[in-house]
PDB file of C-alpha atoms and ligand atoms in Angstrom:
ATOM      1  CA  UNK A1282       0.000   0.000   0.000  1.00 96.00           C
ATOM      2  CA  UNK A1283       1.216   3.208  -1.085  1.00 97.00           C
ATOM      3  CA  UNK A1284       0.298   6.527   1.281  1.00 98.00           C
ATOM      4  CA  UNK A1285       0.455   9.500   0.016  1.00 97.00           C
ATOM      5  CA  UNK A1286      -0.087  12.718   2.540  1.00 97.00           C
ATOM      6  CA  UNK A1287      -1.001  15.844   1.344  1.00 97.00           C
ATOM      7  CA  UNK A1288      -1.795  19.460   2.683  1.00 97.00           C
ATOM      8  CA  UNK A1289      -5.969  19.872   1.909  1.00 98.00           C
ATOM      9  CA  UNK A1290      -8.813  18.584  -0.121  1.00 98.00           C
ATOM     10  CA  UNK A1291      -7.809  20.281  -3.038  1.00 98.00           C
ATOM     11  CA  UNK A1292      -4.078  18.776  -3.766  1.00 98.00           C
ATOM     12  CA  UNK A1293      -5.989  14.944  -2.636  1.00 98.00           C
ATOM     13  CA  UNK A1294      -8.093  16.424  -5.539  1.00 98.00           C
ATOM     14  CA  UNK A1295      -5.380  17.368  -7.945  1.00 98.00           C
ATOM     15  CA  UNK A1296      -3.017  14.123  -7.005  1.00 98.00           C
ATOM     16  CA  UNK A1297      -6.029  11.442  -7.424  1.00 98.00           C
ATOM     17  CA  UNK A1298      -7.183  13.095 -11.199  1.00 98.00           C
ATOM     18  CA  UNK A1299      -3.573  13.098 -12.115  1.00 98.00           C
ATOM     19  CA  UNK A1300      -3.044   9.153 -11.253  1.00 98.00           C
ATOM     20  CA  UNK A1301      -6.973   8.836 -13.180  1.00 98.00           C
ATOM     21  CA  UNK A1302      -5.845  10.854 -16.354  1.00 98.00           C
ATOM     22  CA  UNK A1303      -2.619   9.135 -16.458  1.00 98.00           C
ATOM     23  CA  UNK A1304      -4.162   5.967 -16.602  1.00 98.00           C
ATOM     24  CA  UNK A1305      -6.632   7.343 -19.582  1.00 98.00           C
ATOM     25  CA  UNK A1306      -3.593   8.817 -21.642  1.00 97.00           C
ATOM     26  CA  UNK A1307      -2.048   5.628 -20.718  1.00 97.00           C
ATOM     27  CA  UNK A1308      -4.636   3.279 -21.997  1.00 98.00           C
ATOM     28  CA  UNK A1309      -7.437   5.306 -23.595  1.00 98.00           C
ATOM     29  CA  UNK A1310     -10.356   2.486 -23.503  1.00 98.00           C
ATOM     30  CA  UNK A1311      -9.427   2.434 -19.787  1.00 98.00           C
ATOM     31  CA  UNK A1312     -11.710   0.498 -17.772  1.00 98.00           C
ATOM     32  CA  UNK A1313     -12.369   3.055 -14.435  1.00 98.00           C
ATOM     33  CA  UNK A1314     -14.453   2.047 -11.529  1.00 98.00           C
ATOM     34  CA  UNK A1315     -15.717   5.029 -10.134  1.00 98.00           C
ATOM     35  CA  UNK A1316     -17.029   6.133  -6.999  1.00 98.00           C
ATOM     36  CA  UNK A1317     -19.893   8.868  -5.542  1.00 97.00           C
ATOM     37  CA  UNK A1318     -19.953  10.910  -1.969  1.00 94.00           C
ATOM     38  CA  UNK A1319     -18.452  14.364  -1.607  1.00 95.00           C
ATOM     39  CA  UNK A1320     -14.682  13.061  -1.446  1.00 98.00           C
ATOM     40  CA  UNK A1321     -14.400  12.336  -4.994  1.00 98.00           C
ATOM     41  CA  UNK A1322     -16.210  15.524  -6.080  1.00 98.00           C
ATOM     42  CA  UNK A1323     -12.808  17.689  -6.393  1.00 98.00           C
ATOM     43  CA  UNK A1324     -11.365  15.007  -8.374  1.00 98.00           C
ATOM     44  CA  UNK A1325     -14.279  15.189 -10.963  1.00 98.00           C
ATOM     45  CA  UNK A1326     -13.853  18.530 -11.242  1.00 98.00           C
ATOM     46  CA  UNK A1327     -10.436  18.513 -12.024  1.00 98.00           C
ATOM     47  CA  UNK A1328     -10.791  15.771 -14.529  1.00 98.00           C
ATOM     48  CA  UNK A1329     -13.767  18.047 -16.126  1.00 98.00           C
ATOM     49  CA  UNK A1330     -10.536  21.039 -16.079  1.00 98.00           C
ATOM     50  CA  UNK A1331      -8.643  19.056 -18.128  1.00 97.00           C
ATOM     51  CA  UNK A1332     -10.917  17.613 -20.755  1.00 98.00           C
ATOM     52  CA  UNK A1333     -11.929  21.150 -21.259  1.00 98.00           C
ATOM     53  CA  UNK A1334      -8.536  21.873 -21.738  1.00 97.00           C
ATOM     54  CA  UNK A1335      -7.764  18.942 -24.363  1.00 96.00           C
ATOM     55  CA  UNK A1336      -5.332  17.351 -22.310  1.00 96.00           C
ATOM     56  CA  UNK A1337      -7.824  13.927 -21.541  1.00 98.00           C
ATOM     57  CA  UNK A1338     -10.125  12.236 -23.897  1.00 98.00           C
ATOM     58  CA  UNK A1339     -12.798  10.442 -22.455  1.00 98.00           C
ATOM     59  CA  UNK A1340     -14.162   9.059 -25.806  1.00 98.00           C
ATOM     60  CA  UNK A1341     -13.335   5.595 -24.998  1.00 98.00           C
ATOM     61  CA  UNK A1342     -13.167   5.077 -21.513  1.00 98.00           C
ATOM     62  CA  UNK A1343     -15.868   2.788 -20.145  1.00 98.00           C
ATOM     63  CA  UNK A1344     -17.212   2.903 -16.329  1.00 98.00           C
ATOM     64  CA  UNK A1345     -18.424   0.684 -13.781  1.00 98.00           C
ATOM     65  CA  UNK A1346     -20.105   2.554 -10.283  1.00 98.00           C
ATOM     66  CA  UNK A1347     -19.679   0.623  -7.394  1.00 98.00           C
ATOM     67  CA  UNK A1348     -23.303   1.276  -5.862  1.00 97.00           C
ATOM     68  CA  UNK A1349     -26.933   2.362  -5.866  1.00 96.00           C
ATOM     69  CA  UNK A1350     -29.405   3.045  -3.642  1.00 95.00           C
ATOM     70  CA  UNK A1351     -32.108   0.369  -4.101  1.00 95.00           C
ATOM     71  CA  UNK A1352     -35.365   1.894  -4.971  1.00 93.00           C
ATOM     72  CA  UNK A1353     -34.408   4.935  -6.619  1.00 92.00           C
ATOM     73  CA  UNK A1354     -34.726   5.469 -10.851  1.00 90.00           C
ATOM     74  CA  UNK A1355     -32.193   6.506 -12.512  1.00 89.00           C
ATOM     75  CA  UNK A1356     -33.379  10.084 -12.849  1.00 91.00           C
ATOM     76  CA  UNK A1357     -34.216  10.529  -9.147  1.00 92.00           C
ATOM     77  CA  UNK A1358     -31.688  13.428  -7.659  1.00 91.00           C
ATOM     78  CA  UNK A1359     -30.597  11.234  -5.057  1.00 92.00           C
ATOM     79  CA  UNK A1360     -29.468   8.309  -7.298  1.00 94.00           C
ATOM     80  CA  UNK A1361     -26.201   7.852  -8.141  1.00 96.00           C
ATOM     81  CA  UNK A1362     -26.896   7.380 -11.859  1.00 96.00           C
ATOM     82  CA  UNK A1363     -27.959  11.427 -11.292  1.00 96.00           C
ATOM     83  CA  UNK A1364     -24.934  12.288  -9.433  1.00 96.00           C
ATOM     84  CA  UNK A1365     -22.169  11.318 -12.086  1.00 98.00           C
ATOM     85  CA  UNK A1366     -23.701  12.893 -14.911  1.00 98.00           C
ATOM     86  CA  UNK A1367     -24.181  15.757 -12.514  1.00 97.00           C
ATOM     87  CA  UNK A1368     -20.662  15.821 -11.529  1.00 98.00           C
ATOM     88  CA  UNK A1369     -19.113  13.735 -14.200  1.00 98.00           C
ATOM     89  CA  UNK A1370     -20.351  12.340 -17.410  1.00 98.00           C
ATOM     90  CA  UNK A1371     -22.425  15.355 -18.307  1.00 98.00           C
ATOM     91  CA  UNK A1372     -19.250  17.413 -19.079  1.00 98.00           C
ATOM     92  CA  UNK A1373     -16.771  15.294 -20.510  1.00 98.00           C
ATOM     93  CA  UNK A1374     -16.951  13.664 -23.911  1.00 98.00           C
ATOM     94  CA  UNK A1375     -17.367  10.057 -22.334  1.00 98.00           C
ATOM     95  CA  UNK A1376     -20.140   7.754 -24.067  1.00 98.00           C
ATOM     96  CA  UNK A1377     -23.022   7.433 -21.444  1.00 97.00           C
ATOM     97  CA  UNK A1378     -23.656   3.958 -23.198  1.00 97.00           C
ATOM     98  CA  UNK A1379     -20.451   2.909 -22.213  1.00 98.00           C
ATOM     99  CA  UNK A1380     -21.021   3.923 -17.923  1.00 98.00           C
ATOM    100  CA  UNK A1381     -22.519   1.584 -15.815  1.00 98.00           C
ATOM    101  CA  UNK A1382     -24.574   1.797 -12.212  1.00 97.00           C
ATOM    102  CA  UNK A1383     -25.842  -1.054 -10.899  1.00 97.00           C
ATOM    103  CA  UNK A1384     -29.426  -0.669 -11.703  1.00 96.00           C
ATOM    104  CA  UNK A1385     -31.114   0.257  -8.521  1.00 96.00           C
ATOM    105  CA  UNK A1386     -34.769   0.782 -10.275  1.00 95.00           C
ATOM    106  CA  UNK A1387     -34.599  -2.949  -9.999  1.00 96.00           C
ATOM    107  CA  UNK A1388     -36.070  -4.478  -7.262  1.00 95.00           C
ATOM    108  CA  UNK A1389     -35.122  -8.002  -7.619  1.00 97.00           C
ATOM    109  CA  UNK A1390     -31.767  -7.703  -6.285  1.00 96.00           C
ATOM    110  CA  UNK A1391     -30.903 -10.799  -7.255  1.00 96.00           C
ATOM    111  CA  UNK A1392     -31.100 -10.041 -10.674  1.00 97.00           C
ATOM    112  CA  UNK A1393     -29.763  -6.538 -10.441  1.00 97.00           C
ATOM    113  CA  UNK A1394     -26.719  -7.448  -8.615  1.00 97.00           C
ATOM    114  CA  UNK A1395     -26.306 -11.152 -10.668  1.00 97.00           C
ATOM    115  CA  UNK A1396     -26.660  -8.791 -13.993  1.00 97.00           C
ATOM    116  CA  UNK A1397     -23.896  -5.892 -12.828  1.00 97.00           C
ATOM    117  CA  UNK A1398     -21.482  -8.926 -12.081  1.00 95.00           C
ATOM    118  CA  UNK A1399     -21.787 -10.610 -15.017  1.00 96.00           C
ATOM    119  CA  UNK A1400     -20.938  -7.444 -16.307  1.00 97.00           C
ATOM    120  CA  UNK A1401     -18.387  -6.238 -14.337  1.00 97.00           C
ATOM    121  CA  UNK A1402     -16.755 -10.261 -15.178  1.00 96.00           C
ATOM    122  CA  UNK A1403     -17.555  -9.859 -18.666  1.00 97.00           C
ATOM    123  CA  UNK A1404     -15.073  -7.116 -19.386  1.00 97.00           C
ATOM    124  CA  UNK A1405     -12.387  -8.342 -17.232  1.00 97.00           C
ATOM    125  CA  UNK A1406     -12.877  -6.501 -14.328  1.00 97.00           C
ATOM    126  CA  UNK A1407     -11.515  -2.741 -14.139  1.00 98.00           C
ATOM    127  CA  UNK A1408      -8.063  -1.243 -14.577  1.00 98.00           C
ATOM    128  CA  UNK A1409      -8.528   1.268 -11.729  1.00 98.00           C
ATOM    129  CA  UNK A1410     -11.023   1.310  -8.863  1.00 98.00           C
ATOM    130  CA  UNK A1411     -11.418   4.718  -7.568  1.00 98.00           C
ATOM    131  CA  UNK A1412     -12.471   4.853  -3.623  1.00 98.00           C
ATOM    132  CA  UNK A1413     -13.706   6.789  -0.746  1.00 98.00           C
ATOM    133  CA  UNK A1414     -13.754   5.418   3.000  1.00 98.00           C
ATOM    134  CA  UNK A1415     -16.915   5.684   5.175  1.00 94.00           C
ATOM    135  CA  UNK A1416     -16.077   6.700   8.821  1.00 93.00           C
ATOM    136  CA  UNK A1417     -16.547   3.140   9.692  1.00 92.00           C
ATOM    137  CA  UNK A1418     -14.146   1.432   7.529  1.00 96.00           C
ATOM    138  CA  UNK A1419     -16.902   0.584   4.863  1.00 95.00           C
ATOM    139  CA  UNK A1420     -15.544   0.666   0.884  1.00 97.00           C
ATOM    140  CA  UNK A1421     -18.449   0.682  -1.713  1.00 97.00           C
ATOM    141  CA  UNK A1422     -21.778  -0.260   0.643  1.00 94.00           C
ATOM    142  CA  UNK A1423     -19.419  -3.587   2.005  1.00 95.00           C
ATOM    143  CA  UNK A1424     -20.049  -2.375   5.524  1.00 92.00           C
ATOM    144  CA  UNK A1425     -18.319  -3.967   8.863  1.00 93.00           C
ATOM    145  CA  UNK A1426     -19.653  -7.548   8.819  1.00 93.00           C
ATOM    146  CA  UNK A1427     -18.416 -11.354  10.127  1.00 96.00           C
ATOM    147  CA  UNK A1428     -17.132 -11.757   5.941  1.00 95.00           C
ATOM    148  CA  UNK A1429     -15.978 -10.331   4.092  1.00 93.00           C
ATOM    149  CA  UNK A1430     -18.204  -9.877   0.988  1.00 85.00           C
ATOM    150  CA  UNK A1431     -17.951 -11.693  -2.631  1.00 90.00           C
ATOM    151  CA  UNK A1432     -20.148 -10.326  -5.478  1.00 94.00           C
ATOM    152  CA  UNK A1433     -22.612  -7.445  -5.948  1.00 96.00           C
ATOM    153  CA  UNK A1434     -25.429  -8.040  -3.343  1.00 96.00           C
ATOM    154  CA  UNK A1435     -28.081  -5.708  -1.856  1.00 96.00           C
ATOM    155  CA  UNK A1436     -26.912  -4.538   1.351  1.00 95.00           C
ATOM    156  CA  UNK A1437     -29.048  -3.268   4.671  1.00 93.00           C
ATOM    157  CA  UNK A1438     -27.019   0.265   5.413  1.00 88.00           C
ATOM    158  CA  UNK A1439     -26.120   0.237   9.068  1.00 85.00           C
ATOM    159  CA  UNK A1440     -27.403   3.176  11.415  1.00 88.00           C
ATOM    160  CA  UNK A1441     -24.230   5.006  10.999  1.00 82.00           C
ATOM    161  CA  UNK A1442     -24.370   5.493   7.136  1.00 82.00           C
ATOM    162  CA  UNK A1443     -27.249   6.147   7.303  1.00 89.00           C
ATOM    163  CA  UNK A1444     -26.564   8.881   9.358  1.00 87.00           C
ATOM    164  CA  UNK A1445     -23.507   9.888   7.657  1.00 83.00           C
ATOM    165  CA  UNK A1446     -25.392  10.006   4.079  1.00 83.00           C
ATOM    166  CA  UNK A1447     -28.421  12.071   5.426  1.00 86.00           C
ATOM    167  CA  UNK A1448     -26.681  15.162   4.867  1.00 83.00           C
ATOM    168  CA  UNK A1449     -27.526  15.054   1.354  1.00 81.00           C
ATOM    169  CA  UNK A1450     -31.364  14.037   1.882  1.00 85.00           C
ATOM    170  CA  UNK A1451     -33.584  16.754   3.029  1.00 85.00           C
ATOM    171  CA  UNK A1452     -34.832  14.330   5.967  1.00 86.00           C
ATOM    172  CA  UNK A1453     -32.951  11.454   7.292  1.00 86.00           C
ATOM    173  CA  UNK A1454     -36.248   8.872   6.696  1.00 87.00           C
ATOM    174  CA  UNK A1455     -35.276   9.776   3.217  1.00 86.00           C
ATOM    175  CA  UNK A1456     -32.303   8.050   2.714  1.00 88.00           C
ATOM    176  CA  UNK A1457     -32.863   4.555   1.557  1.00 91.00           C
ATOM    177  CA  UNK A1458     -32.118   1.750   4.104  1.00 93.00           C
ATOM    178  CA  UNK A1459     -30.662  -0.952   0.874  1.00 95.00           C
ATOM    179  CA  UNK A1460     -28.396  -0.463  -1.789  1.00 96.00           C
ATOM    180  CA  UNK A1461     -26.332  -2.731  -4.097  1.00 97.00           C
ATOM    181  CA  UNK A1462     -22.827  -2.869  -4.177  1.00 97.00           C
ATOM    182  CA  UNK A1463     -19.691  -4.388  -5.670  1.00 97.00           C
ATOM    183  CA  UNK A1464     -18.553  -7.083  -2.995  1.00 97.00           C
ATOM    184  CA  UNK A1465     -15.180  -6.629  -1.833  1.00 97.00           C
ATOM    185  CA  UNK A1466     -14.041  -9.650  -3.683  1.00 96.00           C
ATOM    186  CA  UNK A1467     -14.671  -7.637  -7.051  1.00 96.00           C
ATOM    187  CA  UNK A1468     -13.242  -4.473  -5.424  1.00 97.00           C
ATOM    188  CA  UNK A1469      -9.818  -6.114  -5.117  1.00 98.00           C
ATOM    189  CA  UNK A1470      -9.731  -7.954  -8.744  1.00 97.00           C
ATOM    190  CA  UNK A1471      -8.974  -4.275  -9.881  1.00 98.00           C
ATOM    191  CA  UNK A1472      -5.815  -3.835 -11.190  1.00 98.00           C
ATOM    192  CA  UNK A1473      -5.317  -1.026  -9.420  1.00 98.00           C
ATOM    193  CA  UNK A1474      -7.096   0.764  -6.440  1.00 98.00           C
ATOM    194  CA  UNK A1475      -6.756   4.239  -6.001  1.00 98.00           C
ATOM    195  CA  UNK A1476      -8.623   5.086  -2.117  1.00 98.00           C
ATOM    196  CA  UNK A1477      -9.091   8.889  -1.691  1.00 98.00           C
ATOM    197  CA  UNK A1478      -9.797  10.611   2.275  1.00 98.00           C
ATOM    198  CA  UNK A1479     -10.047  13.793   3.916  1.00 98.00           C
ATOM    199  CA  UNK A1480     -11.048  15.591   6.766  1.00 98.00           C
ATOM    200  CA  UNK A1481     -10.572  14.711  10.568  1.00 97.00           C
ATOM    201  CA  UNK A1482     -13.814  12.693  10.407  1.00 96.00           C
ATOM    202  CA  UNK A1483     -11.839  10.011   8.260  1.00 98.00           C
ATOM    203  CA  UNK A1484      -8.778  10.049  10.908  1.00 98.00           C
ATOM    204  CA  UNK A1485      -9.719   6.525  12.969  1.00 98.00           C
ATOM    205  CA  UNK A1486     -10.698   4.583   9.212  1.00 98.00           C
ATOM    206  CA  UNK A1487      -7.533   5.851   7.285  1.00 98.00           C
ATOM    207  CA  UNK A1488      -5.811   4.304  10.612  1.00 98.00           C
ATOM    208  CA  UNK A1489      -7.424   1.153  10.411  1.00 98.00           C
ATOM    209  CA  UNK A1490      -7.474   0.744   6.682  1.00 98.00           C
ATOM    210  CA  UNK A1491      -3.510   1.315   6.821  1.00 98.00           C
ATOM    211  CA  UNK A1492      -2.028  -0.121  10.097  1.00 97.00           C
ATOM    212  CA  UNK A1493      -4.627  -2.239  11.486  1.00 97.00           C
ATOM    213  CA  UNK A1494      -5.565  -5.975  11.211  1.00 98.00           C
ATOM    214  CA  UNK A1495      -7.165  -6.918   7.955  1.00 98.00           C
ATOM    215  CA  UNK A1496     -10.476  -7.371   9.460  1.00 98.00           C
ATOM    216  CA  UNK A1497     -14.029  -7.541   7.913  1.00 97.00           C
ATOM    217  CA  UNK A1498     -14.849  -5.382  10.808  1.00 97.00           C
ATOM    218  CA  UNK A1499     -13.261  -2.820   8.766  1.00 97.00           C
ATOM    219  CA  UNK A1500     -13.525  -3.565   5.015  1.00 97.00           C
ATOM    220  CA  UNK A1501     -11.239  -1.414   3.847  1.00 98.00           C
ATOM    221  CA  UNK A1502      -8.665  -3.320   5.525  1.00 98.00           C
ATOM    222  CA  UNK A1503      -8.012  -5.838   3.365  1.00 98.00           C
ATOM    223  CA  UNK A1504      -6.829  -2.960   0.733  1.00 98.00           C
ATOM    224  CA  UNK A1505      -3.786  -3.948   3.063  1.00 98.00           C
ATOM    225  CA  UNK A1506      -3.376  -7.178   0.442  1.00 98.00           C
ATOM    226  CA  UNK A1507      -3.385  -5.625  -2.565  1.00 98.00           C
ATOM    227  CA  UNK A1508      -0.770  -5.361  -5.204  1.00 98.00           C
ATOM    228  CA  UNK A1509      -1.379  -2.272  -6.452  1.00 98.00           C
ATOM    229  CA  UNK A1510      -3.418  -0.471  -4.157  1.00 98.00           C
ATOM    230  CA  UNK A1511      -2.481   3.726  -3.445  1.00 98.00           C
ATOM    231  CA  UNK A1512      -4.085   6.075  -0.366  1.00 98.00           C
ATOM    232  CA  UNK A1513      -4.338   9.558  -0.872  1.00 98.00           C
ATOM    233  CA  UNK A1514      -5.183  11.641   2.226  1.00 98.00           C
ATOM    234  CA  UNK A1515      -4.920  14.844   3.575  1.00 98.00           C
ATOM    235  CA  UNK A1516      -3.664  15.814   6.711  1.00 98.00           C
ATOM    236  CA  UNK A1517      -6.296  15.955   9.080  1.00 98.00           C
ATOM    237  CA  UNK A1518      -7.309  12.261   7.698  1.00 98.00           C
ATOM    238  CA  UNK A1519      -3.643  11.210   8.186  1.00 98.00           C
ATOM    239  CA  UNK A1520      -3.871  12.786  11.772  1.00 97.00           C
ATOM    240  CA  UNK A1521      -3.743   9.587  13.709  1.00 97.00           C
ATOM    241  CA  UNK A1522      -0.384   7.643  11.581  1.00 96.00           C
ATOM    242  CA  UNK A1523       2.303  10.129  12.536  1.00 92.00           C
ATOM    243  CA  UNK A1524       4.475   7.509  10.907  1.00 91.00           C
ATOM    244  CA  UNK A1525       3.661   9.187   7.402  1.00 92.00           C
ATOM    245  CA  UNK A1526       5.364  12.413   6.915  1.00 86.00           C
TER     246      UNK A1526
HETATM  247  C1  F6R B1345     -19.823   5.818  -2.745  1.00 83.69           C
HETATM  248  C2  F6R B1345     -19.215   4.825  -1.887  1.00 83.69           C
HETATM  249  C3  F6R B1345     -18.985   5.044  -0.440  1.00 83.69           C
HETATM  250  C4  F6R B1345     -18.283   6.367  -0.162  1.00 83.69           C
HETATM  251  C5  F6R B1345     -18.021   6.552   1.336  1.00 83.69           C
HETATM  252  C6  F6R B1345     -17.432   7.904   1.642  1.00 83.69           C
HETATM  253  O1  F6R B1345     -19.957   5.326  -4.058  1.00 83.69           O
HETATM  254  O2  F6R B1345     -18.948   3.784  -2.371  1.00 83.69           O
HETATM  255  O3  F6R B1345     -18.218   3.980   0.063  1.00 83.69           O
HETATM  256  O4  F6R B1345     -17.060   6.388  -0.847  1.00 83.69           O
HETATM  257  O5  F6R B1345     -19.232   6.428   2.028  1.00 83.69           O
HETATM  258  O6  F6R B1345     -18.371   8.881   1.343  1.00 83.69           O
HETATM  259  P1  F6R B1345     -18.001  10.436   1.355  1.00 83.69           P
HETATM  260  O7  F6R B1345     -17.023  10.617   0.237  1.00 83.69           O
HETATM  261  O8  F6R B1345     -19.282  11.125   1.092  1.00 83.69           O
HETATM  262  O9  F6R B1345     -17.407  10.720   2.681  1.00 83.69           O
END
């Protein structure tokens, strides 16, 4: 695991879209799984800088979300479909046919999540996973369990993410109480895994996903074992491992 520190949510911002565009110039059908929440919402924007400025072509890039909400259409505000073309797809030149969201108008989840992993499988899996870190370890919707998780599966959120994700609800019996997610098992057949954190809130996850035991208490733990596998965080969400400068 790689750990890069820097100063504020702006240079995580700058650093992470600099490691996603180089993999685009790099490889321009790049395969990109992508993530929602307000930590990667700099990094978008950056991205969005640069296509504007010619410097990264989206054209053939193809993406895979690691969650929905169950329950929710794709064109409901709250949906993650709605937040990346909001903050993503809607101003770069990438092929909406060619981004995927696990399809949480669907309410067989078997079928939903069966269908996104067949999919996911189909192409090979992705060449880099972007993530973010819920306050309690979680990665996707995998939240602290007894397992850790395998394929996409529908998910009860605990209390505290629910919590933690009604600051973007108007009311917090608004948030949904199941989503689907990627299982952790798919998470780490990435090639590479790119986790993104900030703020003090962060501090005690960023700890345990680093320097603690790989646990499925905290999912993002077993990050620990991959090959390729890089943490960008600011200070204040580095402020518990004074061991990196
Ligand atoms: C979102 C996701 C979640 C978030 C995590 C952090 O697609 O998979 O795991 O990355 O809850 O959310 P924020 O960035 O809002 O703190």
């Amino acid at each position: 695991m790689r750990i890069i520190r820097c100063k504020d949510y702006d240079a995580m911002s700058r650093k992470a879209a600099n490691i996603i565009s180089a993999q685009v110039i790099m490889k321009p059908n790049a395969k990109l799984g992508l993530a929602t929440g307000t930590t990667p919402i700099g990094a978008y924007q950056q991205l969005i800088k640069w296509y504007e400025k010619d410097d990264v072509d989206f054209s053939q890039v193809s993406t895979y979300n690691l969650d929905e909400y169950r329950g929710l259409s794709h064109e409901d505000p709250q949906s993650y479909h709605y937040f990346m073309r909001k903050n993503f797809f809607d101003h770069v030149n990438i092929d909406l046919a060619n981004t995927h969201v696990p399809d949480g108008s669907n309410l067989d989840a078997d079928e939903a999540c069966a269908s996104y992993d067949e999919l996911v499988k189909s192409v090979g899996y992705v060449d880099l996973q972007l993530l973010g870190i819920g306050n309690n370890g979680h990665i996707g919707f995998n939240e602290p369990d007894e397992a850790f998780s395998k394929g996409t599966h529908c998910v009860d959120l605990t209390e505290s993410t629910i919590q933690a994700n009604s600051r973007l609800f108007e009311r917090e019996e608004d948030v949904p109480r199941q989503a689907y997610t990627m299982g952790v098992q798919t998470i780490m057949r990435a090639r590479s895994i790119l986790v993104i954190a900030n703020g003090e809130a962060k501090a005690q996850a960023v700890r345990d996903m680093c320097f603690g035991r790989v646990t499925p208490h905290v999912p993002a733990s077993i990050l620990q074992l991959h090959t390729n596998c890089t943490v960008i965080a600011d200070d204040a969400a580095l402020s518990l491992c004074p061991e990196i400068k």
